Short mmCIF file of C-alpha atoms in Angstrom, two decimals:
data_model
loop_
_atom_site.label_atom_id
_atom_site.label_comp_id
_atom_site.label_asym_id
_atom_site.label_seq_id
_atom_site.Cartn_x
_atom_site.Cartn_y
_atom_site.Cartn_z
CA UNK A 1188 22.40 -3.66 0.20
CA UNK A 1189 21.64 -4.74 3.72
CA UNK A 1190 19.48 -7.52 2.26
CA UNK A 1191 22.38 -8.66 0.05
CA UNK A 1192 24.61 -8.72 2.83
CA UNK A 1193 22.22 -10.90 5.01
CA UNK A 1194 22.22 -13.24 2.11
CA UNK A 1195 25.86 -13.70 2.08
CA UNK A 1196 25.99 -13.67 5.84
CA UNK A 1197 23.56 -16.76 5.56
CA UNK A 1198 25.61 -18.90 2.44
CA UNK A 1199 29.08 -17.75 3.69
CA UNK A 1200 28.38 -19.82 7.01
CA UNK A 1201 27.16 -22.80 5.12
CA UNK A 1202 30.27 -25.17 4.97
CA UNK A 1203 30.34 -24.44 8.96
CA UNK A 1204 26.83 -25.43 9.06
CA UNK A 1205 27.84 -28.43 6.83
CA UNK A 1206 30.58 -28.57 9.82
CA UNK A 1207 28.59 -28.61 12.59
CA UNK A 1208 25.71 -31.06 10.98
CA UNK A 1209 28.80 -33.69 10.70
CA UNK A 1210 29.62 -33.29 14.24
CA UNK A 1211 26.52 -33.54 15.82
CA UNK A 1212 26.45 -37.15 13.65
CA UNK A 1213 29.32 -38.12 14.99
CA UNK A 1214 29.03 -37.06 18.92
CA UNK A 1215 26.09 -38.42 18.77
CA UNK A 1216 26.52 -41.93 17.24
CA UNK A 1217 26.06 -44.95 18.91
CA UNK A 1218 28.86 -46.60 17.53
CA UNK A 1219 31.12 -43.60 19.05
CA UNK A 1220 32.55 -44.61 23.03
CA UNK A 1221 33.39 -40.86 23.58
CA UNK A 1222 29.59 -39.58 22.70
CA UNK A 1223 28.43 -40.40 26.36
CA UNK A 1224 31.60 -38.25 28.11
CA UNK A 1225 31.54 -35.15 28.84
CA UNK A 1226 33.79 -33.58 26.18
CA UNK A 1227 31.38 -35.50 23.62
CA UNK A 1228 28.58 -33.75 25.13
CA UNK A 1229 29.58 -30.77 25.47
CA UNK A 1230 30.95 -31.00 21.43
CA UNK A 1231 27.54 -32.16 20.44
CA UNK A 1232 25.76 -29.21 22.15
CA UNK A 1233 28.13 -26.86 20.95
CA UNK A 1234 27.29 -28.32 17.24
CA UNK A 1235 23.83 -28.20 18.28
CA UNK A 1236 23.79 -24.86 19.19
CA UNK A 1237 25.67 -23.25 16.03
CA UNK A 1238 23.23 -25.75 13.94
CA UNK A 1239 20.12 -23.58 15.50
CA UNK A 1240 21.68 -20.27 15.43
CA UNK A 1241 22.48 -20.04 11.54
CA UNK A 1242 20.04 -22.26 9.65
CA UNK A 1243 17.22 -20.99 8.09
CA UNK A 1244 14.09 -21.08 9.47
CA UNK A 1245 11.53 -21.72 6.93
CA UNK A 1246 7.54 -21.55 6.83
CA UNK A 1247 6.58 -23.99 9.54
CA UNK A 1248 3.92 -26.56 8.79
CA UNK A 1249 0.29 -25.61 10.65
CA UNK A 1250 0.31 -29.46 11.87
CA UNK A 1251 -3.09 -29.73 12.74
CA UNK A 1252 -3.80 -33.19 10.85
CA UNK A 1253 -5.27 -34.54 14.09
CA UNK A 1254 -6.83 -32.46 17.26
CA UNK A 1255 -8.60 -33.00 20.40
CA UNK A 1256 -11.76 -32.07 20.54
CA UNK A 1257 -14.06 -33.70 23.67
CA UNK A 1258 -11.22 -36.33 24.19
CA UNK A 1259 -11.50 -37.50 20.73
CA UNK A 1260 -8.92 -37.58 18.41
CA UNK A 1261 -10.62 -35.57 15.44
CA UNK A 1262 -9.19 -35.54 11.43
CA UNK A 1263 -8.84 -32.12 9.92
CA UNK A 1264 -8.40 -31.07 6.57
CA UNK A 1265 -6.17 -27.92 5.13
CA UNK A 1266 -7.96 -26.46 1.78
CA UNK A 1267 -7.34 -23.36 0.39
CA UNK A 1268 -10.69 -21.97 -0.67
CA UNK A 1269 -9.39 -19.06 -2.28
CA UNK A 1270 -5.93 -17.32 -3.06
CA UNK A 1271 -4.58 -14.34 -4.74
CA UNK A 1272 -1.26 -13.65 -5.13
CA UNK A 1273 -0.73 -12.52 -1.53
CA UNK A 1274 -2.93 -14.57 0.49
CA UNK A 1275 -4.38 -18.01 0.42
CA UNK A 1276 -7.94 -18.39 2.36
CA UNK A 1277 -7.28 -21.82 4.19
CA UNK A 1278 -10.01 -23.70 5.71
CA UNK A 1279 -9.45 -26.37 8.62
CA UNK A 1280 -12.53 -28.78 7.47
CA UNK A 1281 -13.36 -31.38 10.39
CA UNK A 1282 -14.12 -35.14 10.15
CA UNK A 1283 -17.66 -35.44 10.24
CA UNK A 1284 -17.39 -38.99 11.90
CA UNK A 1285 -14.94 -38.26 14.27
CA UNK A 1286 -17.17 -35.11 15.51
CA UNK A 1287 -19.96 -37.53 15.58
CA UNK A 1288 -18.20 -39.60 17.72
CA UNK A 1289 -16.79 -36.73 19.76
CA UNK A 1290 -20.56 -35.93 20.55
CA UNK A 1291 -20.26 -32.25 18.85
CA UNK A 1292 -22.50 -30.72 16.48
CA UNK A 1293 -21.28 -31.19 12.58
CA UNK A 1294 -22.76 -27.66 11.71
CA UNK A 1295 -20.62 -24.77 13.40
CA UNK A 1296 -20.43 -20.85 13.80
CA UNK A 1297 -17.63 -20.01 10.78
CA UNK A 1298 -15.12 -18.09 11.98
CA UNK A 1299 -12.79 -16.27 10.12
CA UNK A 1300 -9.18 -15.39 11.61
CA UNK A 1301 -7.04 -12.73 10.45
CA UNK A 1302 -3.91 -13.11 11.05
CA UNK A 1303 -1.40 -10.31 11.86
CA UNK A 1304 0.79 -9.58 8.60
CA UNK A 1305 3.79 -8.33 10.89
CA UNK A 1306 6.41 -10.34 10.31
CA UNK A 1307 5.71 -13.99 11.39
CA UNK A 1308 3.92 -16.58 9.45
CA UNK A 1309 0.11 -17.13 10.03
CA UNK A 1310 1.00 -20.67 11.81
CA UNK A 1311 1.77 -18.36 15.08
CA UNK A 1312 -1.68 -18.63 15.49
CA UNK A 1313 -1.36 -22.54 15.13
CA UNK A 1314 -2.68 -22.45 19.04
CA UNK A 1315 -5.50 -19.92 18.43
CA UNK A 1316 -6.64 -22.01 15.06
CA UNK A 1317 -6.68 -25.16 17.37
CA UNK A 1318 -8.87 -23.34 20.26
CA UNK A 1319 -11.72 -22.73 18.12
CA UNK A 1320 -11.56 -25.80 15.74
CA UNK A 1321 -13.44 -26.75 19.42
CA UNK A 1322 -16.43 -25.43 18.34
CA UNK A 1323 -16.38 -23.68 14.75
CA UNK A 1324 -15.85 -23.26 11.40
CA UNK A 1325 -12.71 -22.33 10.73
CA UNK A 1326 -11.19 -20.04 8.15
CA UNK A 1327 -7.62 -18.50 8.24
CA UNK A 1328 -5.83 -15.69 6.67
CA UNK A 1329 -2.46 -17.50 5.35
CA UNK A 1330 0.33 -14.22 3.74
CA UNK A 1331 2.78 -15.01 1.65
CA UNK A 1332 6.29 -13.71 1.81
CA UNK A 1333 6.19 -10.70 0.10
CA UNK A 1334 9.52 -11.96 -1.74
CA UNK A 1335 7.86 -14.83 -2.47
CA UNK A 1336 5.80 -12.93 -5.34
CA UNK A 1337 6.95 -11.68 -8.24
CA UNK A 1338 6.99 -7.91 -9.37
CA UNK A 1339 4.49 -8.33 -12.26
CA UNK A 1340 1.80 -9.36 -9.75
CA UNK A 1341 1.84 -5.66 -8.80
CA UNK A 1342 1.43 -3.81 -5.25
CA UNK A 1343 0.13 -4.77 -1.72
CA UNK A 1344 -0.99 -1.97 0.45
CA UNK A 1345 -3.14 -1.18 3.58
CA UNK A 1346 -5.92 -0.52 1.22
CA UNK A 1347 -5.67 -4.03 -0.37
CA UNK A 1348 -5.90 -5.41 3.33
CA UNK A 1349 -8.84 -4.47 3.64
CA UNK A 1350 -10.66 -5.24 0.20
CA UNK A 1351 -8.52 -8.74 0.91
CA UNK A 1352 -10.65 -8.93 4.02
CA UNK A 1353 -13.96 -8.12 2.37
CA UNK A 1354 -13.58 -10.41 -0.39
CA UNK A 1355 -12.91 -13.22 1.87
CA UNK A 1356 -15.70 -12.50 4.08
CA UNK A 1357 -17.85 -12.85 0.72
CA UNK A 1358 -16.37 -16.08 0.11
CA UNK A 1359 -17.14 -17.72 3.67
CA UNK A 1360 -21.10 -16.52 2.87
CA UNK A 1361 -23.45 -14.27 4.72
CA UNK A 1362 -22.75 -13.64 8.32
CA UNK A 1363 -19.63 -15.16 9.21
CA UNK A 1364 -17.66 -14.03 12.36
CA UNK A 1365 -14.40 -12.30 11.84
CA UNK A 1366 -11.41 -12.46 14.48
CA UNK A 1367 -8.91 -9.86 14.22
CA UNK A 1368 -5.58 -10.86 16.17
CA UNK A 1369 -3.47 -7.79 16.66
CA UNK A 1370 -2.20 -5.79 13.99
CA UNK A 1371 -5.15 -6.55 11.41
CA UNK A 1372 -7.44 -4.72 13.81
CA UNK A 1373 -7.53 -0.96 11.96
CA UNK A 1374 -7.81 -3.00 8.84
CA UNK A 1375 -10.32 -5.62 9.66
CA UNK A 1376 -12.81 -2.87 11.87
CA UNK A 1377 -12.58 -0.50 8.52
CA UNK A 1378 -13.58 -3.66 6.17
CA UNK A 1379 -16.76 -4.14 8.45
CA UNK A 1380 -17.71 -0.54 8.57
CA UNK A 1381 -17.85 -0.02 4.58
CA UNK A 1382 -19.67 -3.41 4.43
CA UNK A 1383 -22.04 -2.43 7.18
CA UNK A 1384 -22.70 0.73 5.28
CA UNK A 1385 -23.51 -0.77 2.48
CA UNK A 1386 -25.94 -3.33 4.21
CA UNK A 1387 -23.45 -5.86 2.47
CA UNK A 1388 -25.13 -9.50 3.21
CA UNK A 1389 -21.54 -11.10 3.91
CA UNK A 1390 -20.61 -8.40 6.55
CA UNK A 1391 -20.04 -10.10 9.66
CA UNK A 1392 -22.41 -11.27 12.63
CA UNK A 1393 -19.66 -10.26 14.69
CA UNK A 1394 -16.24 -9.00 15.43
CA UNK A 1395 -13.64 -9.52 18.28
CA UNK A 1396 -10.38 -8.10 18.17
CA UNK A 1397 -7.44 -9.24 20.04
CA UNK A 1398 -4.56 -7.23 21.39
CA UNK A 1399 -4.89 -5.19 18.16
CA UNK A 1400 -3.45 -1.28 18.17
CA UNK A 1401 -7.28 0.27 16.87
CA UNK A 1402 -5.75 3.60 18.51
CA UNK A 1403 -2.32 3.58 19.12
CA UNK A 1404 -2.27 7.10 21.08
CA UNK A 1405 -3.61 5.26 24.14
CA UNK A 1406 -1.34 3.34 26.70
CA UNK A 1407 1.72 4.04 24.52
CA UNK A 1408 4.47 1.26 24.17
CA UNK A 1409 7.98 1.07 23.29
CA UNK A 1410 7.10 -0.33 19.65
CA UNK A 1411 4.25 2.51 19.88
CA UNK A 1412 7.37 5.47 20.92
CA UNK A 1413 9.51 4.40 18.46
CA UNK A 1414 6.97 4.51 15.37
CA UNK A 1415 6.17 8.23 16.86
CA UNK A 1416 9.77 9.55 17.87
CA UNK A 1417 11.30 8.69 14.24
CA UNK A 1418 10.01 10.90 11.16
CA UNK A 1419 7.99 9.20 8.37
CA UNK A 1420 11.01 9.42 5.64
CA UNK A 1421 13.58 7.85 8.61
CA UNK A 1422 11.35 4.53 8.02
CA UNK A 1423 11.17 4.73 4.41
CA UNK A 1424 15.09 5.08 4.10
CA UNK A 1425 15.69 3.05 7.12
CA UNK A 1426 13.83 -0.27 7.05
CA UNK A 1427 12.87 -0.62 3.29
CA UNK A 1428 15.04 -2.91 1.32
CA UNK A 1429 15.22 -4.65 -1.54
CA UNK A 1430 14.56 -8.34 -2.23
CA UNK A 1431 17.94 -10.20 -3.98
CA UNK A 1432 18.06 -12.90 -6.55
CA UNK A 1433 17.08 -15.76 -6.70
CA UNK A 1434 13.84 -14.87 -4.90
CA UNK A 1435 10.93 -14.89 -7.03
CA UNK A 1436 10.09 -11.27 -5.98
CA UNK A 1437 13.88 -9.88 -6.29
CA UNK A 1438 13.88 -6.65 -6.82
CA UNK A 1439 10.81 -6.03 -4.73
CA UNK A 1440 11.27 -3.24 -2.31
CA UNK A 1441 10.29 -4.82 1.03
CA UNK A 1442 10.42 -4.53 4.85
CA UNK A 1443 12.35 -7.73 5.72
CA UNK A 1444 11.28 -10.41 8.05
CA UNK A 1445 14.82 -10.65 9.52
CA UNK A 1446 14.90 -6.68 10.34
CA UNK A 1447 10.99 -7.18 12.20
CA UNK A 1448 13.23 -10.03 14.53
CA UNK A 1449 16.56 -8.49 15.21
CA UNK A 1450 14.00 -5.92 16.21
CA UNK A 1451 11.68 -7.67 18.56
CA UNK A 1452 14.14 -9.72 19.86
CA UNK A 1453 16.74 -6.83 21.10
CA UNK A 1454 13.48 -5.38 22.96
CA UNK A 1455 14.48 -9.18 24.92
CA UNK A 1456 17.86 -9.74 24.63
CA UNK A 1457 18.72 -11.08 27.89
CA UNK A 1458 15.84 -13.23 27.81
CA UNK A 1459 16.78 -14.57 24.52
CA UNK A 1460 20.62 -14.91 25.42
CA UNK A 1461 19.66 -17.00 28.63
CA UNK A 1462 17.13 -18.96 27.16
CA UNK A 1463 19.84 -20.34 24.45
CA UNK A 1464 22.04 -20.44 27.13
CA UNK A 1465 20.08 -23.07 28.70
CA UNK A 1466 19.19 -24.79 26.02
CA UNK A 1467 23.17 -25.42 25.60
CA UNK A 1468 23.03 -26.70 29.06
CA UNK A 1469 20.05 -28.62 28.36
CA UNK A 1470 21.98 -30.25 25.33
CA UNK A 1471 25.06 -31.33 27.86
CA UNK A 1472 22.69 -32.84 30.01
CA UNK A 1473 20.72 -34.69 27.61
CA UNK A 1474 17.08 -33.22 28.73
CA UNK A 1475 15.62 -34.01 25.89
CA UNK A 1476 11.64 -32.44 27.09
CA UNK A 1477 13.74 -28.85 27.29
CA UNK A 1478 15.25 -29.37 24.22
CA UNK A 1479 12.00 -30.42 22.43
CA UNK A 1480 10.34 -26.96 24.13
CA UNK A 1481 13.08 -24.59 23.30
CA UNK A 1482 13.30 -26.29 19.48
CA UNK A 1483 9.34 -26.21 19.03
CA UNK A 1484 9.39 -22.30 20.42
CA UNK A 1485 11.90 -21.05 18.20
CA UNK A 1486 11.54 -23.21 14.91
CA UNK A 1487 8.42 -20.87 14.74
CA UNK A 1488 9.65 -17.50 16.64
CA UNK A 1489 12.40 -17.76 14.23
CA UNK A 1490 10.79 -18.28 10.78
CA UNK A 1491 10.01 -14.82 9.21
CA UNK A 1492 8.28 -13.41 6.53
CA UNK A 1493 8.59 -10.35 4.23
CA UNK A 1494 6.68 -7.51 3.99
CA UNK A 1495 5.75 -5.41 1.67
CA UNK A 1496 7.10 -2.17 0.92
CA UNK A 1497 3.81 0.13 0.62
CA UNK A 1498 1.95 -2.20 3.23
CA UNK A 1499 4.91 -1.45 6.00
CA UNK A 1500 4.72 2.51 5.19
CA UNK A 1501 0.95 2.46 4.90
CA UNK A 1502 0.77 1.46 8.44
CA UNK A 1503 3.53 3.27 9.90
CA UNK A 1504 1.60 6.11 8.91
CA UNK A 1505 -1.88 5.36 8.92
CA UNK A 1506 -1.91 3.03 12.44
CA UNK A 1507 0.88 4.79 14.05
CA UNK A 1508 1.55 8.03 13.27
CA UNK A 1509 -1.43 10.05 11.76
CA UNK A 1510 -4.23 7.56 13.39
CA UNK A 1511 -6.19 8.16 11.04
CA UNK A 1512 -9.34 5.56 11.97
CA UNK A 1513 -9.58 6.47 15.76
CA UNK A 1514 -9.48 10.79 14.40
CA UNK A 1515 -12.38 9.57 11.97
CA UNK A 1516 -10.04 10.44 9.10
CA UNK A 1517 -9.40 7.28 7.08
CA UNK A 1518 -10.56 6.90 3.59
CA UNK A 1519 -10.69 4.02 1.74
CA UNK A 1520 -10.03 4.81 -2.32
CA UNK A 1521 -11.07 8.37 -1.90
CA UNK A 1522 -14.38 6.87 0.32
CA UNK A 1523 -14.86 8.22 3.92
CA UNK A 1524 -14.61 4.72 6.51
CA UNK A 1525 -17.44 5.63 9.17
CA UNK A 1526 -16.58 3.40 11.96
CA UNK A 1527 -20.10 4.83 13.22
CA UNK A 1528 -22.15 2.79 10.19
CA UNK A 1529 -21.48 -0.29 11.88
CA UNK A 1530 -25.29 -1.25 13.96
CA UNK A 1531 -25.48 -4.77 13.64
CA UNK A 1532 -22.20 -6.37 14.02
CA UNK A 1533 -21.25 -7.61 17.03
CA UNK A 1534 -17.85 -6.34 19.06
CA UNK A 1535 -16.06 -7.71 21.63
CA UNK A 1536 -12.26 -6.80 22.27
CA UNK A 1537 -9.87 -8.86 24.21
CA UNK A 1538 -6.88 -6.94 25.98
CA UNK A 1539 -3.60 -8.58 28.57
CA UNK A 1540 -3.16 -6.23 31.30
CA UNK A 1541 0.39 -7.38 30.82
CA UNK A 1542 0.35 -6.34 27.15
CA UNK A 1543 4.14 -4.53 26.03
CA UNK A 1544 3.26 -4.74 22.31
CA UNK A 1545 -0.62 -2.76 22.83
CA UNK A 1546 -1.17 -1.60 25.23
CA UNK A 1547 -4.48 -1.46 27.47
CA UNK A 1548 -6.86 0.51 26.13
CA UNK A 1549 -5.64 0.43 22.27
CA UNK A 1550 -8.16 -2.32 21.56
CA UNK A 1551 -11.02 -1.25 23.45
CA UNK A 1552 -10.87 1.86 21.62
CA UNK A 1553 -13.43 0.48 19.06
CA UNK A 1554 -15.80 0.47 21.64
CA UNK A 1555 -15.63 4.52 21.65
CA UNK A 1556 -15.90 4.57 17.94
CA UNK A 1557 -18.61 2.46 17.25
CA UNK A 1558 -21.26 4.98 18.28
CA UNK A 1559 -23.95 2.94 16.52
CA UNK A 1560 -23.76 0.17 18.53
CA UNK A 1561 -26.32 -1.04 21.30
CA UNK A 1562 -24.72 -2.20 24.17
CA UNK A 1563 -26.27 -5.51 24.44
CA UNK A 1564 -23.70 -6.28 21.29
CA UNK A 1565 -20.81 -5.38 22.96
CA UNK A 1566 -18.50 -7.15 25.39
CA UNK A 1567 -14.96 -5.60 26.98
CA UNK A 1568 -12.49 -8.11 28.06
CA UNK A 1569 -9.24 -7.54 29.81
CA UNK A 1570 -7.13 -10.82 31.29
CA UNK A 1571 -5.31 -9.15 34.23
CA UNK A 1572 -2.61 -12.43 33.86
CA UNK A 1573 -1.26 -12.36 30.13
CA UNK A 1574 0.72 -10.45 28.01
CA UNK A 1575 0.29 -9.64 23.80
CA UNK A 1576 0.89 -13.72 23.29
CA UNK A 1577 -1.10 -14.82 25.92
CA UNK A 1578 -3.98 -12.86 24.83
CA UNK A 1579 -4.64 -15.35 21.38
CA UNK A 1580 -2.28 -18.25 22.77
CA UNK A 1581 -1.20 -20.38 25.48
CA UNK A 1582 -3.13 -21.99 28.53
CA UNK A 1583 -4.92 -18.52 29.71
CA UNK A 1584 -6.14 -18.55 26.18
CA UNK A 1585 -7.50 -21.84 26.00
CA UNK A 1586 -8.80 -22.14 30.12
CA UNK A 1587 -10.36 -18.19 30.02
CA UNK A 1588 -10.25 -15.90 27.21
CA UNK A 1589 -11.47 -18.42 24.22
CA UNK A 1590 -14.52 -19.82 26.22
CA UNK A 1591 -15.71 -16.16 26.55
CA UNK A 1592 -15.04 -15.53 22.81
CA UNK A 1593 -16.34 -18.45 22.00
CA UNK A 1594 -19.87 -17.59 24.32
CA UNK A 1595 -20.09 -14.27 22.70
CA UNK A 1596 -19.93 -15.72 18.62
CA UNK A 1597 -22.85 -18.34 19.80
CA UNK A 1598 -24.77 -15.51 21.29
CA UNK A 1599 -24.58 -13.46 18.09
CA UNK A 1600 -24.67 -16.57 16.20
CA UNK A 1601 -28.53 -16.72 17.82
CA UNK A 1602 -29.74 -13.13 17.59
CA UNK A 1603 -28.73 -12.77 13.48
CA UNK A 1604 -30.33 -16.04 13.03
CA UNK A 1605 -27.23 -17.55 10.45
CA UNK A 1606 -29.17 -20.40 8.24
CA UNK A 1607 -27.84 -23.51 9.43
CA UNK A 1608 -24.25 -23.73 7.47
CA UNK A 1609 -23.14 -26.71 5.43
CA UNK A 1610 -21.21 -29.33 8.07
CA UNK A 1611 -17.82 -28.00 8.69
CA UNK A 1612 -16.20 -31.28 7.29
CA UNK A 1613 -13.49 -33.53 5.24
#
């Protein structure tokens, strides 16, 4: 019902929209002598502002058609190298002349980069993709909108995470490198444990996980409390709804994308109030760089996706409530994960001091669990500056914490002695 009612929240303000979209044409003509004064300003940024409060915000584009790399302006390429019904494996190929010219190597560590299935799109990681298109192959986990898919395509659970993140390991060939960015973590470390075990020649040269909850108990946040103060069922009747017509999935029992916002961004309110509040003043004023900033930060804060309904509950329960991985409890179809299996993989985690989301000491918990583990493949990395963001995104990211991740693959890179891999190009 509550989906329904979003719905015809959404279409009942559409002839305002329609409303608004006329008056921002007309403040802001040319041909209008009132659009420079300030009661045409101020009725243009009121237009404005109702415009970006009740459109829809769809999947953003990854825009990465063109990137620096070593002052160069370097071509990539989007394929999708593989797809099921609830992922598509997307490859950023580079320009082999334009790397040439660039002075960078056309053969690259391949990295693959899971991206958190929480809520947002996979292009919040548009800044993280770009850091290590620097130096690497890279390979990105792109989720559909769970009401995207239809209900004959079946279920999408924890479990299917992880045999998601297997198979596309196998796809990228033997010895990739496999970034977790925070929620995939559990998932991701469990994937390279059973493929460890079973001396799987695709498991991973290395891992690094990034602001990800591996054991939630530790440093406990407010999203942390409130998964552990509400009972299992309170979730389940709560936050599950179903997907309307026309969506191809309707009827699809799902955690909505718009719930996983109101959510996050009541933890902010004030923030969030005074940051549109200033973008309204912004409009007046006719700053047009603030404008830009505010529009590019919330075209993508604002564009949602659904989740699944057995995913969501799966990792309420599993990440959140029972902890299953960190107790040593987790089984994957009926198969004990032994986080302890793992020998020749690489790990380095990545933590913000600053970190409200997970907290300080979550991610570094898989440094505990992965007994088998020398430490000369380890490294433990904590940015005393940043917060969950800033730990995969941002100019900490790209001035501190990537050249250390990016250190540690080429180091791991060396010691498993990856064949030289086809040139990462168009």
């Amino acid at each position: 019902m509550l989906y329904s009612l979003h719905e015809l929240a959404y279409h009942s303000a559409t002839p305002f929209r329609f409303g608004a979209h006329m008056a921002r044409q007309f403040w802001s003509s040319p041909f209008n002598p009132a659009s420079q004064t300030a009661v045409g300003r101020t009725a243009l940024a009121s237009a404005g502002l109702f415009e970006s409060v009740t459109r829809r915000y769809g999947k953003p584009a990854w825009g990465l058609e063109t990137i620096d790399i070593g002052g160069k302006p370097v071509r990539t390429t989007e394929q999708v190298i593989w797809s099921s019904p609830w992922c598509r494996l997307v490859r950023f190929a580079r320009n082999i002349g334009d790397l040439k010219r660039a002075k960078k190597p056309t053969a690259a560590p391949a990295v693959l980069i899971v991206a958190p299935l929480s809520g947002h799109y996979a292009t919040l990681l548009r800044g993280t993709v770009e850091g290590f298109l620097q130096d690497h192959d890279v390979y990105v986990t792109d989720w559909v909108n769970a009401r995207q898919v239809p209900m004959l395509e079946g279920r999408f659970d924890f479990f299917d995470y992880i045999d998601h993140v297997r198979t596309m390991l196998g796809v990228i060939g033997p010895r990739a490198h496999v970034v977790g960015v925070c929620q995939p973590g559990p998932p991701v470390l469990a994937a390279c444990a059973l493929m460890a075990e079973d001396n799987d020649p695709n498991r991973p040269a290395s891992m690094t996980f990034m602001g990800s909850p591996i054991d939630a108990r530790l440093s406990p946040t407010v999203t942390n409390q409130l998964a552990e103060a509400k009972p299992f069922t309170w979730f389940k009747s709560n936050m599950i709804h179903t997907a309307p017509w026309p969506y191809p999935g309707f009827g699809r029992r799902v955690y909505p994308g718009f719930v996983q916002l109101y959510s996050f961004m009541s933890m902010n309110e004030d923030k969030h109030v005074d940051a549109h509040r200033c973008y309204f003043d912004d409009l007046v004023s006719g700053d047009g760089d603030a404008t830009d900033k505010h529009e590019e930060f919330y075209n993508e804060y604002l564009s949602v996706l659904d989740l699944s309904e057995e995913f969501y509950l799966q990792t309420i329960d599993i990440v959140f409530q029972q902890h299953l991985l960190p107790r040593g409890l987790l089984e994957h179809r009926g198969r004990p994960v032994d986080v302890t299996k793992i020998s020749d993989i690489g790990l380095m985690t990545v933590e913000g001091a600053k970190d409200d989301i997970s907290g300080v000491g979550q991610t570094q918990a898989a440094h505990t669990l992965c007994t088998g583990l020398p430490d000369d493949l380890r490294k433990l990395y904590v940015h005393p500056e940043v917060g969950h963001y800033g730990v995969f995104n941002g100019r900490r990211f790209h001035d501190d914490i990537y050249p250390a991740v990016r250190d540690f693959i080429a180091q791991h890179e060396a010691l498993c002695a990856v064949p030289e891999r086809p040139a990462a190009a168009a």
